[in-house]
PDB file of C-alpha atoms in Angstrom:
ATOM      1  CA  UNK A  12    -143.480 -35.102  23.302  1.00  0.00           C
ATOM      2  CA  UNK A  13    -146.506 -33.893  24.703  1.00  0.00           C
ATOM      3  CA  UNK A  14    -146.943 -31.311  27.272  1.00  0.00           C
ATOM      4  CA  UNK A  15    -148.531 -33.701  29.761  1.00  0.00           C
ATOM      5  CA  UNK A  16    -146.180 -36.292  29.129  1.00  0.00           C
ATOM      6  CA  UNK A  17    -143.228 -33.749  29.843  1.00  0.00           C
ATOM      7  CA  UNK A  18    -145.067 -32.308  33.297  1.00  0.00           C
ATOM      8  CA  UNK A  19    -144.868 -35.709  34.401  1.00  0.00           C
ATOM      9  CA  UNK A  20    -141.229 -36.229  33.465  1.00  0.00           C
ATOM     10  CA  UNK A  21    -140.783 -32.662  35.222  1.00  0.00           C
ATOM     11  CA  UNK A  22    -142.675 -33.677  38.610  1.00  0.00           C
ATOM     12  CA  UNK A  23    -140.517 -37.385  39.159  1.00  0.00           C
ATOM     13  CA  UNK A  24    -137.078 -35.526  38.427  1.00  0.00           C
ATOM     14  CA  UNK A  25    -137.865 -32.789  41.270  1.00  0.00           C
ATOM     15  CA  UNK A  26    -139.371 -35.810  43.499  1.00  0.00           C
ATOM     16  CA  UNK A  27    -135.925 -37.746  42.809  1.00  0.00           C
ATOM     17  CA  UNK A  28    -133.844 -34.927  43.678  1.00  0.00           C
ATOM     18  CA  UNK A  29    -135.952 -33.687  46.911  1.00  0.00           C
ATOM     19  CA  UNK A  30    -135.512 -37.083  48.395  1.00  0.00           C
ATOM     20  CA  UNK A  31    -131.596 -37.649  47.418  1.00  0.00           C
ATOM     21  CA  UNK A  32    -131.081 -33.767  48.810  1.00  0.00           C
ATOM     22  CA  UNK A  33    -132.941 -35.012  52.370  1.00  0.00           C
ATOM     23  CA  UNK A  34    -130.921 -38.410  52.832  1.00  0.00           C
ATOM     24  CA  UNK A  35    -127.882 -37.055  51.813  1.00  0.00           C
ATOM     25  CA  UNK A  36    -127.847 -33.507  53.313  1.00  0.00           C
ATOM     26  CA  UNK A  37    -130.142 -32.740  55.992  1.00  0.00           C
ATOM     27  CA  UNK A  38    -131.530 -36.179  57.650  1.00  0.00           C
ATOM     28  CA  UNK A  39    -127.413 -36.643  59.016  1.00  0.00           C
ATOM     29  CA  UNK A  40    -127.998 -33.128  60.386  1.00  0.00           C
ATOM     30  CA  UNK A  41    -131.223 -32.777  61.952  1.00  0.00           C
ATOM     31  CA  UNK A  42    -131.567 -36.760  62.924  1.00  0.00           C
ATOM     32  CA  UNK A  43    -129.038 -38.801  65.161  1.00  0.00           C
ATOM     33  CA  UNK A  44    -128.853 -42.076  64.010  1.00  0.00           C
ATOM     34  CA  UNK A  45    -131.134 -44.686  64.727  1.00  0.00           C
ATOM     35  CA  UNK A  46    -133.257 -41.564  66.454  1.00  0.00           C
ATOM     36  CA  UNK A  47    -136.973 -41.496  65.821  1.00  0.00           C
ATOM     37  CA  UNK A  48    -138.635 -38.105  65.861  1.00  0.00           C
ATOM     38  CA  UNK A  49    -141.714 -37.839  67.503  1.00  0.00           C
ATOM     39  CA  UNK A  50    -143.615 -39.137  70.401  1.00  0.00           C
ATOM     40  CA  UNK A  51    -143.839 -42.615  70.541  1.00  0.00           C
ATOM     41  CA  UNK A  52    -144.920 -45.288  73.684  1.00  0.00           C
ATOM     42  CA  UNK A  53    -141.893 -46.445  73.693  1.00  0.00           C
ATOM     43  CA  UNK A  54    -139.686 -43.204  74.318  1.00  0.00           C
ATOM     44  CA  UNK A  55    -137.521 -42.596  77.409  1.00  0.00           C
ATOM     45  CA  UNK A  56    -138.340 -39.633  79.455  1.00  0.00           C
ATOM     46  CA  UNK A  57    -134.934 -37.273  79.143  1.00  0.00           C
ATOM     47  CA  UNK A  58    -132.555 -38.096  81.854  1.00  0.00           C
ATOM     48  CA  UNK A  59    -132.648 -36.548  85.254  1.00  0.00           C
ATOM     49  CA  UNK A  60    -129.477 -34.259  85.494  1.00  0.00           C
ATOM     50  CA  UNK A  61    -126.924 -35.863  88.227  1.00  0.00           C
ATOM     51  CA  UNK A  62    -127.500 -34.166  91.834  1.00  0.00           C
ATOM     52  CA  UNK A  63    -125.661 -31.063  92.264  1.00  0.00           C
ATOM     53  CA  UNK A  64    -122.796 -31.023  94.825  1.00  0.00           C
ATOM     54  CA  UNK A  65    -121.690 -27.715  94.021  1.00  0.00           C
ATOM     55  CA  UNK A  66    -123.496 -26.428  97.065  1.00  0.00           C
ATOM     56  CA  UNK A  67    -121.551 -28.673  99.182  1.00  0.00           C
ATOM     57  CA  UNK A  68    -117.960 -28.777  99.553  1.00  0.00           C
ATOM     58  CA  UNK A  69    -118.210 -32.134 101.760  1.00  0.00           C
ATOM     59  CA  UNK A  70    -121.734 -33.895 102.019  1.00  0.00           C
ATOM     60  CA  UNK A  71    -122.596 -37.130 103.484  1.00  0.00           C
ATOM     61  CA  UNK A  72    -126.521 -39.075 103.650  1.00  0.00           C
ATOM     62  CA  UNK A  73    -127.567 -39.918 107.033  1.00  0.00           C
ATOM     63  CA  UNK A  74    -126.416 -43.265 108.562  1.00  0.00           C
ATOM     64  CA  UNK A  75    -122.934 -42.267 106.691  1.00  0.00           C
ATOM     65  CA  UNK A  76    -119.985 -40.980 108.694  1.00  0.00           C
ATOM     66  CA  UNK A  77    -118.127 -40.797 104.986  1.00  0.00           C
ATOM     67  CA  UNK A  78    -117.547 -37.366 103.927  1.00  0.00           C
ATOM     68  CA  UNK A  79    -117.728 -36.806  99.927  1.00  0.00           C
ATOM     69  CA  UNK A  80    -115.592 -34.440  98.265  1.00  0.00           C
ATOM     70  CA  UNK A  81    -118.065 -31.789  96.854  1.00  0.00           C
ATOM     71  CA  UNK A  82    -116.808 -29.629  93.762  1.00  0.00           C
ATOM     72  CA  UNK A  83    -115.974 -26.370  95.874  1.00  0.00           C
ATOM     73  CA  UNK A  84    -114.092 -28.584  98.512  1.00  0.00           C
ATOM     74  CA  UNK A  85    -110.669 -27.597  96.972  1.00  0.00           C
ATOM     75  CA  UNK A  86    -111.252 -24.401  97.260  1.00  0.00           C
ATOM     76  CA  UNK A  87    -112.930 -24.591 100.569  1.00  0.00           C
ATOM     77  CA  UNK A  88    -109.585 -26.225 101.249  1.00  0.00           C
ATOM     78  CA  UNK A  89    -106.863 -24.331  99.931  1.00  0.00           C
ATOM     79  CA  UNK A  90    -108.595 -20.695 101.773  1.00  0.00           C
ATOM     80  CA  UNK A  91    -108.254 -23.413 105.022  1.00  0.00           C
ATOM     81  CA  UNK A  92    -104.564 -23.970 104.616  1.00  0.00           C
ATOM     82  CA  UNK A  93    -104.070 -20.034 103.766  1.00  0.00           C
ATOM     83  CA  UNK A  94    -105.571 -19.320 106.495  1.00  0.00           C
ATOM     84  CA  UNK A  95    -103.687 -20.881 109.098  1.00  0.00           C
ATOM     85  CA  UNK A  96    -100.347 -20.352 107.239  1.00  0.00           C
ATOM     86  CA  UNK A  97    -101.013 -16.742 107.877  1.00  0.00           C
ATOM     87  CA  UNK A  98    -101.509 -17.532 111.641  1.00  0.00           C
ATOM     88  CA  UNK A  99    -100.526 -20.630 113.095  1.00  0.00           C
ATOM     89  CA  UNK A 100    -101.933 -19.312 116.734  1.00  0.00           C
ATOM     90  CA  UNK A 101    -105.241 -20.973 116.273  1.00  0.00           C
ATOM     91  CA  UNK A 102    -106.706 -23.969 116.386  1.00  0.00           C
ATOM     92  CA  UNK A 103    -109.044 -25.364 113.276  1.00  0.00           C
ATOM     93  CA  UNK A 104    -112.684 -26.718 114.945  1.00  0.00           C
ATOM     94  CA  UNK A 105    -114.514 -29.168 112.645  1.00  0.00           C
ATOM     95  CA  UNK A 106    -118.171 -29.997 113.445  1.00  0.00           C
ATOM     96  CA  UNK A 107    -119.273 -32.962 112.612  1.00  0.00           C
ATOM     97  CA  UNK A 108    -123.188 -32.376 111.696  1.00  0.00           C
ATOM     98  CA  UNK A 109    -125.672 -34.673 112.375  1.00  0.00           C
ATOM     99  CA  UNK A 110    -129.472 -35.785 113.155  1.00  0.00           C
ATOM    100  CA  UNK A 111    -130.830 -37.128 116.215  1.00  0.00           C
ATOM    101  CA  UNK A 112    -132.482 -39.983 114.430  1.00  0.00           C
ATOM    102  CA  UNK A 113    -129.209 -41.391 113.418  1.00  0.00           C
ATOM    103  CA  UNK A 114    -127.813 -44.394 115.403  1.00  0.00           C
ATOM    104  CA  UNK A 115    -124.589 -43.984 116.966  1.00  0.00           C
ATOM    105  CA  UNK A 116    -121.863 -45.190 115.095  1.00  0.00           C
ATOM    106  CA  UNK A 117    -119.362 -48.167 117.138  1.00  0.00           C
ATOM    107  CA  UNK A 118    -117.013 -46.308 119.230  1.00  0.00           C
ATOM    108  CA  UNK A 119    -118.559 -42.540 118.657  1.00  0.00           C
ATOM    109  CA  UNK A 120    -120.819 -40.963 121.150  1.00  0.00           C
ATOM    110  CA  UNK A 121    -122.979 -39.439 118.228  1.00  0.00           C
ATOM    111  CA  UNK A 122    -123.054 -39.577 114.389  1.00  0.00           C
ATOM    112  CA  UNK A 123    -121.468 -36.099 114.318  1.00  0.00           C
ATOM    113  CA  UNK A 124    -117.882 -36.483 115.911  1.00  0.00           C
ATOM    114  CA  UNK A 125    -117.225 -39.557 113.502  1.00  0.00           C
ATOM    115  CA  UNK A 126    -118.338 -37.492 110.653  1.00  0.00           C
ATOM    116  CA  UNK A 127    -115.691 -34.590 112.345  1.00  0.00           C
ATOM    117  CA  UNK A 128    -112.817 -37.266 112.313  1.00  0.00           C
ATOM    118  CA  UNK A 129    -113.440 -38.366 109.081  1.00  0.00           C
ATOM    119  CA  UNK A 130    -112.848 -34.770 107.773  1.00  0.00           C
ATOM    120  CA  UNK A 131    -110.142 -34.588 109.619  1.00  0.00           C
ATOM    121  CA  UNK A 132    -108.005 -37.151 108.419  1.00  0.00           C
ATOM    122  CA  UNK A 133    -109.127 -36.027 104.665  1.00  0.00           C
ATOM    123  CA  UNK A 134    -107.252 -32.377 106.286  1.00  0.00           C
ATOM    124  CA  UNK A 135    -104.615 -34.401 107.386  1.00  0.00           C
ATOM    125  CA  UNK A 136    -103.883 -36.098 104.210  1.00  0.00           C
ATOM    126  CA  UNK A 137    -104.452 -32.649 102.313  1.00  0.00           C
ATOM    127  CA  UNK A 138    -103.329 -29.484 104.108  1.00  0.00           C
ATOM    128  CA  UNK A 139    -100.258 -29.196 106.678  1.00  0.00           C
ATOM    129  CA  UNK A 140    -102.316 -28.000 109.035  1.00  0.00           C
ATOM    130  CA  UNK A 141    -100.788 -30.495 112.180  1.00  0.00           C
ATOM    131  CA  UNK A 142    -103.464 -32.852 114.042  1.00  0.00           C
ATOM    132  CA  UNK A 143    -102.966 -31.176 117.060  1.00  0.00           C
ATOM    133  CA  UNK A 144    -104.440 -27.888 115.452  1.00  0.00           C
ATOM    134  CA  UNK A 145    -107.749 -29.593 114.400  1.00  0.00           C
ATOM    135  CA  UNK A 146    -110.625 -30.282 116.912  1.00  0.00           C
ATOM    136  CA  UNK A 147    -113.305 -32.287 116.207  1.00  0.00           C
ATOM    137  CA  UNK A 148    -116.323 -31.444 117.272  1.00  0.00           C
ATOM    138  CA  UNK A 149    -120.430 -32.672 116.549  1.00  0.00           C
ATOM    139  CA  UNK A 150    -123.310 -30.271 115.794  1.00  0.00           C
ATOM    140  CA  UNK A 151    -126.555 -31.737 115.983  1.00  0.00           C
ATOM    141  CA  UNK A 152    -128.843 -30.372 113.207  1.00  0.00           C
ATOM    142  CA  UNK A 153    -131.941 -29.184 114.795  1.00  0.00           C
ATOM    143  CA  UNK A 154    -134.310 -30.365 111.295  1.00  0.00           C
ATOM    144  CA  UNK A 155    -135.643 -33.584 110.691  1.00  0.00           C
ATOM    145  CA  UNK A 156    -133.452 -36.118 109.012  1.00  0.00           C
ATOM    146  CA  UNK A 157    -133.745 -35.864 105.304  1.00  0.00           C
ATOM    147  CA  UNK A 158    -135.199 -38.612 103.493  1.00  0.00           C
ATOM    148  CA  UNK A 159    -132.332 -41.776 102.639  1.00  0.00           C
ATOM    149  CA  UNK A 160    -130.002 -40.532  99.996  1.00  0.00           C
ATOM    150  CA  UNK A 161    -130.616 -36.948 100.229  1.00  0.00           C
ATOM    151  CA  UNK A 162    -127.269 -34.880 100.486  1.00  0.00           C
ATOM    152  CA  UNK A 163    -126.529 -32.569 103.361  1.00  0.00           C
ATOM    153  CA  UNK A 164    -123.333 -30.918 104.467  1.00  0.00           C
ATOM    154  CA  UNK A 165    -120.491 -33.055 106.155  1.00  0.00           C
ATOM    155  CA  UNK A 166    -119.285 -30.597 108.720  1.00  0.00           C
ATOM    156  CA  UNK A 167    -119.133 -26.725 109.539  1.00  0.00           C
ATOM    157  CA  UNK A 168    -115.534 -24.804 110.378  1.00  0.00           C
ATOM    158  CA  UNK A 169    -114.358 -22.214 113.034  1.00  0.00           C
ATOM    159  CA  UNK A 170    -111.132 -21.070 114.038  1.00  0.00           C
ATOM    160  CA  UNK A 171    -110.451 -20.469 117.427  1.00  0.00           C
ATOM    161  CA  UNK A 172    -107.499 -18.083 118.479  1.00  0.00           C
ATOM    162  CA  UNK A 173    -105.371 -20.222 120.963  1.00  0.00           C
ATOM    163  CA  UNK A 174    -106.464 -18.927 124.606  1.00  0.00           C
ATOM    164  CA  UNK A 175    -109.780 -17.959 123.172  1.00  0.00           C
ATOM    165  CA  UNK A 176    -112.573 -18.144 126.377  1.00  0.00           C
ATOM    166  CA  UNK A 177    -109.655 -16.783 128.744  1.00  0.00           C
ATOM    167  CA  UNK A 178    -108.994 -13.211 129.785  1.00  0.00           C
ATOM    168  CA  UNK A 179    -105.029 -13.107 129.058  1.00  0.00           C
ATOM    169  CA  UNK A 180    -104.598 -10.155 131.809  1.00  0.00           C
ATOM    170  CA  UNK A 181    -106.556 -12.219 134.528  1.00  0.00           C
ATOM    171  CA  UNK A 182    -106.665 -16.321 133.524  1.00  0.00           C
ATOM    172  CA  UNK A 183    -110.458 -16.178 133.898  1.00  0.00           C
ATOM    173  CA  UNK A 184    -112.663 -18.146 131.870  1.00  0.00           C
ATOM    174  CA  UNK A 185    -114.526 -15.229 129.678  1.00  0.00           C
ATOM    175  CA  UNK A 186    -117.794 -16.357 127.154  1.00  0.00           C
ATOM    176  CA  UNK A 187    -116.583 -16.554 123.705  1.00  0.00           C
ATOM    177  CA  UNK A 188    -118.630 -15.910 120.476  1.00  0.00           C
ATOM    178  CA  UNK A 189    -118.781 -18.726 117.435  1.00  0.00           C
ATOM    179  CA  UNK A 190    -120.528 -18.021 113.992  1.00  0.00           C
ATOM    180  CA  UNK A 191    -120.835 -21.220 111.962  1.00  0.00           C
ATOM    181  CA  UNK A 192    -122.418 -19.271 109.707  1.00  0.00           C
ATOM    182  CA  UNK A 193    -125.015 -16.222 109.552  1.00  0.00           C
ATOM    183  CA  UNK A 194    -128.022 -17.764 110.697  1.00  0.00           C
ATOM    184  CA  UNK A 195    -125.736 -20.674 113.516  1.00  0.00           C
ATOM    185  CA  UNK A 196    -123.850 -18.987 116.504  1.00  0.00           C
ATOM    186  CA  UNK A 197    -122.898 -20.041 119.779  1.00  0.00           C
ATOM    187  CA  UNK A 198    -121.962 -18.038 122.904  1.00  0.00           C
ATOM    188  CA  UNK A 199    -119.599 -20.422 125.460  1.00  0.00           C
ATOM    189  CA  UNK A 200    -120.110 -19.504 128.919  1.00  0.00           C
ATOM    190  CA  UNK A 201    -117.718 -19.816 131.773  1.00  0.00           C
ATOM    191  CA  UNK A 202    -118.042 -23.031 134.189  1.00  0.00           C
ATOM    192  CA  UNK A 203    -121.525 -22.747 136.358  1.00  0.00           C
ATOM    193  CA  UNK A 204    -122.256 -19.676 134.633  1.00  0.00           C
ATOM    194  CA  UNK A 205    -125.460 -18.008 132.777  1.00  0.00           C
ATOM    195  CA  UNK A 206    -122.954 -15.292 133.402  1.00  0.00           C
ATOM    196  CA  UNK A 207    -123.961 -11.065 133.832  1.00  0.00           C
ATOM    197  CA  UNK A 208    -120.105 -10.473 132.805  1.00  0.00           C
ATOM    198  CA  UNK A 209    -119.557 -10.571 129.156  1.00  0.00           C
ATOM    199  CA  UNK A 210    -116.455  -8.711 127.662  1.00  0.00           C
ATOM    200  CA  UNK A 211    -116.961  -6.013 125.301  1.00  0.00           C
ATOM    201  CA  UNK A 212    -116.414  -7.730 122.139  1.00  0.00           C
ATOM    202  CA  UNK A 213    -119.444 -10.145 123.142  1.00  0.00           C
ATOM    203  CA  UNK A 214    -121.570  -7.483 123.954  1.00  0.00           C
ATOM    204  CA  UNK A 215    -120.684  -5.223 120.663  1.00  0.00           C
ATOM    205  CA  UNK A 216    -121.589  -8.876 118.623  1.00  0.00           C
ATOM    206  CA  UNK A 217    -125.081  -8.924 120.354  1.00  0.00           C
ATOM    207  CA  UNK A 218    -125.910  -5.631 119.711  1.00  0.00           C
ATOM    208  CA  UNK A 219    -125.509  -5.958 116.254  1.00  0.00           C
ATOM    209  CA  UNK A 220    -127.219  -9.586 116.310  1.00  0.00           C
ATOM    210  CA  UNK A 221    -130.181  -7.407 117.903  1.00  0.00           C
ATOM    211  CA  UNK A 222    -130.132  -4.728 115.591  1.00  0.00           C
ATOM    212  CA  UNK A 223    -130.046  -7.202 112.678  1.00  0.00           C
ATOM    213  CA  UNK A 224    -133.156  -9.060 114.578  1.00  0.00           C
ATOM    214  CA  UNK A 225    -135.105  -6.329 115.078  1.00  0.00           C
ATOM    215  CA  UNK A 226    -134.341  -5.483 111.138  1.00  0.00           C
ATOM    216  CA  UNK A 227    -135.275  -8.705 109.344  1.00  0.00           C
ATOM    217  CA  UNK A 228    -138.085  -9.837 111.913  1.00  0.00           C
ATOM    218  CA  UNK A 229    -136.418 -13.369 111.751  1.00  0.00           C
ATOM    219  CA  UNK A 230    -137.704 -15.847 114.937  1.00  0.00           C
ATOM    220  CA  UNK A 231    -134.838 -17.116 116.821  1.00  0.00           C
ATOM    221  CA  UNK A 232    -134.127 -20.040 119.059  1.00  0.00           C
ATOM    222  CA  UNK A 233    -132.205 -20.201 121.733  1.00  0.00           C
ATOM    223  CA  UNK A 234    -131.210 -23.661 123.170  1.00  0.00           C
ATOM    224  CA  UNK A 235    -129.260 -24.083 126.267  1.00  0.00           C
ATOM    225  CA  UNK A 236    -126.408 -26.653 126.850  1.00  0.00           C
ATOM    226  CA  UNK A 237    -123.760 -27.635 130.345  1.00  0.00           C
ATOM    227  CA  UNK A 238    -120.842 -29.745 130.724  1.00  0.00           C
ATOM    228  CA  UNK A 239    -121.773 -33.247 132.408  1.00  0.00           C
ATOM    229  CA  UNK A 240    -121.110 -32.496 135.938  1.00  0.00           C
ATOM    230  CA  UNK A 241    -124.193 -31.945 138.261  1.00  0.00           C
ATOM    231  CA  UNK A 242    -127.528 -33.271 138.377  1.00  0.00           C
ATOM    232  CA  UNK A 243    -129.990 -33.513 135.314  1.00  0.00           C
ATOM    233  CA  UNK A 244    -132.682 -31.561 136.911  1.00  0.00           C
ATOM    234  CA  UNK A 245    -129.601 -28.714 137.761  1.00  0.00           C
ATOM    235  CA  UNK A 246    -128.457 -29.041 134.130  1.00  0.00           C
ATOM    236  CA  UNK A 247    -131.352 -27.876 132.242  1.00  0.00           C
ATOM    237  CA  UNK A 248    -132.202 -25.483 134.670  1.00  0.00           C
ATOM    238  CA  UNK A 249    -128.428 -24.460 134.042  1.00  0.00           C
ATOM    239  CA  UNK A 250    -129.149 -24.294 129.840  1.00  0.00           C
ATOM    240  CA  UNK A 251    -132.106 -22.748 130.318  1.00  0.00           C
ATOM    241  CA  UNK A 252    -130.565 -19.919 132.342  1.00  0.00           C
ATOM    242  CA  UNK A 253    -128.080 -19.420 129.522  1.00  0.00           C
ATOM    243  CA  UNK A 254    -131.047 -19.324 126.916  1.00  0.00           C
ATOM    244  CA  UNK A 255    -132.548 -16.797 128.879  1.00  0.00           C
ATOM    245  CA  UNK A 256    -129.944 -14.469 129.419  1.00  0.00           C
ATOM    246  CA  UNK A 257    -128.598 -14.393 126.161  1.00  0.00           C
ATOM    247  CA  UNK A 258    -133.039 -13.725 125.199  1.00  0.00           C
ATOM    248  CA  UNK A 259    -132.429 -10.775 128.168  1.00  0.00           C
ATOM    249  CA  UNK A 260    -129.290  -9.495 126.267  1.00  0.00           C
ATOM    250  CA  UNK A 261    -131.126  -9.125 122.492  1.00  0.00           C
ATOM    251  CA  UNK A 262    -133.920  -7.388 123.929  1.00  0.00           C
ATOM    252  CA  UNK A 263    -132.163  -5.237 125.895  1.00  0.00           C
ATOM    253  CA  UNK A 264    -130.316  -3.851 122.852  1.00  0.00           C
ATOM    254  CA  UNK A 265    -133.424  -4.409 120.851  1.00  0.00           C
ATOM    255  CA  UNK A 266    -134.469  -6.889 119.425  1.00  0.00           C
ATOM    256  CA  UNK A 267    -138.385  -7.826 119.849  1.00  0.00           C
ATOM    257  CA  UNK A 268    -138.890 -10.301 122.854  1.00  0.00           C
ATOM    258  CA  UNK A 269    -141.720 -12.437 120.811  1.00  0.00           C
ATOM    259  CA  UNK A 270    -139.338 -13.086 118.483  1.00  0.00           C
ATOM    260  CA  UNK A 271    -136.994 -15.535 120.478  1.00  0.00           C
ATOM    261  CA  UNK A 272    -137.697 -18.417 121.678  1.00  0.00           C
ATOM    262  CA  UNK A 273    -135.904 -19.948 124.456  1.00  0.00           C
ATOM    263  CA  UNK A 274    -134.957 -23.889 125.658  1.00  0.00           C
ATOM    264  CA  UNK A 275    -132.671 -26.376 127.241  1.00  0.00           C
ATOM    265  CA  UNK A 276    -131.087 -29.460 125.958  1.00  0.00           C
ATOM    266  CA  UNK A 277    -129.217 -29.442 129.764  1.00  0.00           C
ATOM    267  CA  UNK A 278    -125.945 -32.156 128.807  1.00  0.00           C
ATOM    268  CA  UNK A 279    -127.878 -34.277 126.174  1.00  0.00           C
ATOM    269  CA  UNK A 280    -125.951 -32.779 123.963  1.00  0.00           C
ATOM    270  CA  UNK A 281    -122.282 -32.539 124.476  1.00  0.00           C
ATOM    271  CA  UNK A 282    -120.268 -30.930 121.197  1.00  0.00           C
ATOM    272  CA  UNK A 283    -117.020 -32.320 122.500  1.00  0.00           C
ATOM    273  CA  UNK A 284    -115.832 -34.630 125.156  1.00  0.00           C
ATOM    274  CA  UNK A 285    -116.867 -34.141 128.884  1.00  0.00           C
ATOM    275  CA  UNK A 286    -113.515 -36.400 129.408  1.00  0.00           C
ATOM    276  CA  UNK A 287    -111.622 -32.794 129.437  1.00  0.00           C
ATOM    277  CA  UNK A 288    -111.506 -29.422 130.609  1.00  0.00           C
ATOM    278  CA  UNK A 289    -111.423 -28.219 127.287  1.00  0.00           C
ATOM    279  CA  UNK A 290    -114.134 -30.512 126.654  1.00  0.00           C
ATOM    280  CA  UNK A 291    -116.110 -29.428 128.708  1.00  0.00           C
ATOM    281  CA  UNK A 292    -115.810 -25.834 128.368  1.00  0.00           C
ATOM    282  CA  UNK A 293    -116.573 -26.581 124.620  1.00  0.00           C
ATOM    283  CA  UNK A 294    -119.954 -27.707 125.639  1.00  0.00           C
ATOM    284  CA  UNK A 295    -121.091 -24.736 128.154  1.00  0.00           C
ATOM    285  CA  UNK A 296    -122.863 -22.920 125.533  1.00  0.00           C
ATOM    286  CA  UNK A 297    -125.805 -21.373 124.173  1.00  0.00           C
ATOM    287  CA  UNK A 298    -126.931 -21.974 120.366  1.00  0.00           C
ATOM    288  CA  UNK A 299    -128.607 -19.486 118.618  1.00  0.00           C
ATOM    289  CA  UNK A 300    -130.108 -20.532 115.201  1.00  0.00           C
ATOM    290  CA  UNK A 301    -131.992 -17.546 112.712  1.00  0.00           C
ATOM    291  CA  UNK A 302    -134.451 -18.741 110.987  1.00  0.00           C
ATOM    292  CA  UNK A 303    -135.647 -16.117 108.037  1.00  0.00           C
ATOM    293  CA  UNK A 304    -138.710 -15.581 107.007  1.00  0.00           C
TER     294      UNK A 304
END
């Protein structure tokens, strides 16, 4: 046989065994069936990953009262029912959140208390916490309404010692601080008050919401809010008294006056029912929001 006769025998055995080691060996690994490698026209962009929920541990879309379980809802859940195991002397407040582009649901003043109930019941149905120990409440969300679709959380917490906004030694109405969060507090004021009296626990929180001011250089607004009974015109000059004097308190211990900015909503925007005392106490209030830089 001759030596370029047996170079070509040589090159079709190697080209017979390359191919039968690719099919049989490393196409199945490398290649998913029916896949073609490459860039063609045809080819699907790579699927969006689903929206996240983990930030949320309830979330609704606007036009929705429906609260939707988030992953860290049961343990959002479980620290609720811990919490008031340990001390059934408060009272759970849910706030409903909501924007003030959203129609009014039938039978709901706002968007944001049918959101509240609808957490409820899911508390109801999933903690022993008894009805009577959950308030429901609506927080308007001072942004613009997200676009359709987009997520946003269902509802905020607080628990409120039972006799909070009352001095136990006199039976006075007394403000009362609430912090949603760190950047969303509210300061309840006594009826017909703005209020030059605050107890020292107040006071101590403002000084260190002042010192923390002053610190970060975050802007801060203050809005105003009453209960229903007066005038309009007396209302918002009511709110904005409140506004103002909790302004006056922050820079007193501190915090740089051009930094706060101050307004009144007067009783547009009741957080609870003006059908009740308690209702109406709820909404007395002043609501300070951080925004960071």
């Amino acid at each position: 046989m001759s030596t370029i006769l047996k170079f070509i025998l040589m090159a079709v055995a190697w080209l017979v065994f390359t191919l039968a080691t690719f099919y049989t060996c490393v196409k199945p690994t490398c290649c998913a069936d029916g896949a073609v490698t490459g860039v063609t026209e045809t080819d699907s962009p790579p699927a969006a990953p689903p929206p996240a929920a983990e930030s949320f541990a309830l979330y609704s879309t606007t036009g929705a009262a429906a609260a939707t379980i988030g992953s860290t809802w049961p343990a959002l859940r479980d620290r609720l029912k811990a919490k008031y195991a340990a001390d059934p002397n408060q009272t759970l407040e849910v706030f409903g959140n909501y924007y003030e582009s959203e129609a009014k649901p039938a039978g709901f003043e706002n968007m944001g208390f049918a959101r509240a109930e609808d957490v409820k019941k899911r508390l109801l149905a999933e903690t022993d916490i008894p009805a009577d120990k959950i308030r429901t409440l609506a927080r308007l969300l001072p942004e613009t309404a997200p676009a359709a679709g987009e997520r946003f959380s269902s509802a905020n917490f607080n628990w409120s010692a039972d006799g909070a906004g009352t001095n136990a030694a006199t039976g006075q109405e007394e403000a009362e601080v609430v912090q949603l969060d760190q950047d969303n507090i509210k300061i309840r004021f006594p009826y017909d008050e703005s209020t030059e009296n605050l107890d020292q626990r107040t006071e101590t929180y403002l000084q260190k919401l002042a010192t923390r001011i002053k610190s970060t250089g975050e802007r801060v607004n203050i809005v105003g809010h009453t209960d229903s009974r007066g005038s309009d015109s007396y209302n918002m000059a009511l709110g904005s008294r409140r506004a103002e004097f909790v302004k006056k308190r922050l820079v007193r211990y501190g915090a740089p006056a051009g930094q706060i900015k101050t307004s009144s909503r007067g009783e547009k925007v009741p957080e609870a029912t003006n059908a009740t005392e308690q209702g109406r106490r709820l909404n007395r209030r002043a609501d300070i929001t951080l925004v960071r830089k």
